[in-house]
XYZ file of C-alpha atoms in Angstrom:
158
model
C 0.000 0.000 0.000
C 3.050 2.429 0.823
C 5.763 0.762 -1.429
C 3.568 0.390 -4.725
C 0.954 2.323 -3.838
C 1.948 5.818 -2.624
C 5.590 6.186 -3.191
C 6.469 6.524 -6.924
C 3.248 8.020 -8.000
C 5.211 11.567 -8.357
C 7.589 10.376 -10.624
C 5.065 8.425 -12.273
C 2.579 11.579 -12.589
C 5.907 13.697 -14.109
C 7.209 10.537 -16.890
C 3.576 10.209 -18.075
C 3.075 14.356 -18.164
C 6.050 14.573 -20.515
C 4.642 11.929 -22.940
C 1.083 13.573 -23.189
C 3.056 16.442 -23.864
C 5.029 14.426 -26.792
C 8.281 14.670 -24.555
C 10.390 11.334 -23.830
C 7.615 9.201 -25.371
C 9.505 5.752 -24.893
C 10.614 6.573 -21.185
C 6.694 7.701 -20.472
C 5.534 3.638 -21.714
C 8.371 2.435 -20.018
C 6.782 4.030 -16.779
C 3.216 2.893 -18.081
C 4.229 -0.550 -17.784
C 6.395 0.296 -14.987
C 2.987 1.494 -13.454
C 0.974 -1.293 -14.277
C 3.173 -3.643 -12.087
C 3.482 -1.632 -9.150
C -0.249 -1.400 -9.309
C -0.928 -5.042 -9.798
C 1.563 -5.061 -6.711
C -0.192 -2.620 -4.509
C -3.792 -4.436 -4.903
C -2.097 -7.775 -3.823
C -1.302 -6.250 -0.979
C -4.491 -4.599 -0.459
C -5.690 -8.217 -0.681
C -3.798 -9.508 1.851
C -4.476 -6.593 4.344
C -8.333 -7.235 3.702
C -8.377 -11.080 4.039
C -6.194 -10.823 6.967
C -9.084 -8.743 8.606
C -11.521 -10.999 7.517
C -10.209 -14.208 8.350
C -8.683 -12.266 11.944
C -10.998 -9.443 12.528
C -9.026 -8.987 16.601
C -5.702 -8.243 14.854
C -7.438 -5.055 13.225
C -7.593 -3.066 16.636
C -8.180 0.887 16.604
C -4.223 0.955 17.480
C -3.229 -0.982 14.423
C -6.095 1.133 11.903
C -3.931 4.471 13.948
C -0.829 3.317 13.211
C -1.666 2.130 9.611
C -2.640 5.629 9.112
C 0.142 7.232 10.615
C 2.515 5.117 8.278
C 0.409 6.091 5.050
C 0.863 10.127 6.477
C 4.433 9.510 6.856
C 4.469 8.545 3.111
C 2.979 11.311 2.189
C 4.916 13.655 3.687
C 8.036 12.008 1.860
C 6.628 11.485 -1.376
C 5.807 15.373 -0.930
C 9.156 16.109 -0.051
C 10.530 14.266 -3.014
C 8.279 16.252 -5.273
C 9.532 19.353 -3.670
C 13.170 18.429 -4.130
C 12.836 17.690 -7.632
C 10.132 20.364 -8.782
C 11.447 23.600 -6.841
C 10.413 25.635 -9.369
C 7.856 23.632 -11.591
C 8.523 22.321 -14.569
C 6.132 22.554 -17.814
C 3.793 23.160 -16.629
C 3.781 21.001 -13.246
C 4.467 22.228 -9.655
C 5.240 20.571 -6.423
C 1.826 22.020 -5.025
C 0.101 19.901 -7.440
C 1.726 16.947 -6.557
C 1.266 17.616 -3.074
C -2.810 17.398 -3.851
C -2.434 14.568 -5.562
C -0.183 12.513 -3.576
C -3.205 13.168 -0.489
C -5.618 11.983 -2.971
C -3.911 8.518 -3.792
C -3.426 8.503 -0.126
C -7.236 8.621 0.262
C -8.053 6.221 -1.873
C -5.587 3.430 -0.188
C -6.922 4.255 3.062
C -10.259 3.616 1.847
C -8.978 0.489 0.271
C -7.930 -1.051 3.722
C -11.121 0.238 5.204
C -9.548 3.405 6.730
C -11.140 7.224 6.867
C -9.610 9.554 4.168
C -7.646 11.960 5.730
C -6.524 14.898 3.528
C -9.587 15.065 1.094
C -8.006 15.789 -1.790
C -8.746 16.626 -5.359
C -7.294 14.960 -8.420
C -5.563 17.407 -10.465
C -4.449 15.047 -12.735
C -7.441 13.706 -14.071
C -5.716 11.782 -16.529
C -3.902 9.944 -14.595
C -7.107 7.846 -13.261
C -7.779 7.240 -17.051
C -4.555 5.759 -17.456
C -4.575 3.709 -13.897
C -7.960 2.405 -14.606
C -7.593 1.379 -18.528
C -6.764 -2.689 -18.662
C -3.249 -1.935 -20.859
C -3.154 -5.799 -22.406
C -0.007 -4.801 -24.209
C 3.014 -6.993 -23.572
C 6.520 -5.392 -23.837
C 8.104 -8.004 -25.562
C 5.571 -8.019 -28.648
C 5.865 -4.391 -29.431
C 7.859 -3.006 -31.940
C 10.257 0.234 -31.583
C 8.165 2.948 -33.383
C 10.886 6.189 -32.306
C 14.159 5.722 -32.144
C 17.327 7.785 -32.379
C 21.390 7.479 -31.503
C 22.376 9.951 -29.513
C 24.357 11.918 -32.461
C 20.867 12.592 -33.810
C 19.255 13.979 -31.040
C 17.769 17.741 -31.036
C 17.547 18.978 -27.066
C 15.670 22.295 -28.705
């Protein structure tokens, strides 16, 4: 839920910015697959947390759902630091204050995942990132072809 789930998804929301923007287009579906397995990683463990609870409902005590939620805050606040760090000043068109929002709204949703109160009540503002989380991507790395490619003589950093 912390690993997979929260930490990352600033990086991730800064790749995939630059390729809707046509920047770095083969690092940004590098990162979508990238993406896909942490995901696929994060709901196992979602899994786990919830069948624990079901199948031992007196290990989920209010001090355990506390501490859960003080270890998802504690996240946040470095995944928000990390955004700061490498977004002092924005960059095209992205700023740490944005991630900040969104990093409390992926929070929120985890929490609610694990059966847990949001706690910063967020908005998205990065709509397009839930399009891209929530789309089934069936493509397999090894069956694609390179479509963009170019030695690094040829490249144009203009």
């Amino acid at each position: 839920v912390i690993m997979e789930g929260i930490f990352f998804y600033s990086g991730f929301v800064m790749m995939l910015s630059f390729q809707r923007q046509n920047r770095l287009p083969g690092s940004g579906e590098q990162f979508q697959y990238i993406l896909r397995d942490e995901t696929m990683h994060m709901n196992f463990g979602i899994d786990v947390i919830n069948q624990i609870k079901i199948e031992n409902p007196d290990l989920w005590t209010p001090a355990v759902k506390e501490k859960s939620t003080e270890l998802i805050r504690k996240a946040v606040d470095l995944e928000i630091a990390y955004a700061k760090d490498t977004m002092p000043r924005g960059i095209l068109g992205l700023n740490a204050g944005m991630f900040e929002d969104y990093v409390g709204y992926v929070a929120d949703r985890r929490l609610e995942k694990i059966g847990l109160p949001k706690v910063y009540n967020a908005s998205n503002p990065f709509p397009w990132m839930s399009e891209i989380l929530d789309l089934k991507k069936e493509k397999n790395f090894f069956e694609t072809r390179v479509t963009e490619y170019q030695t690094g003589g040829a490249l144009n950093w203009d």
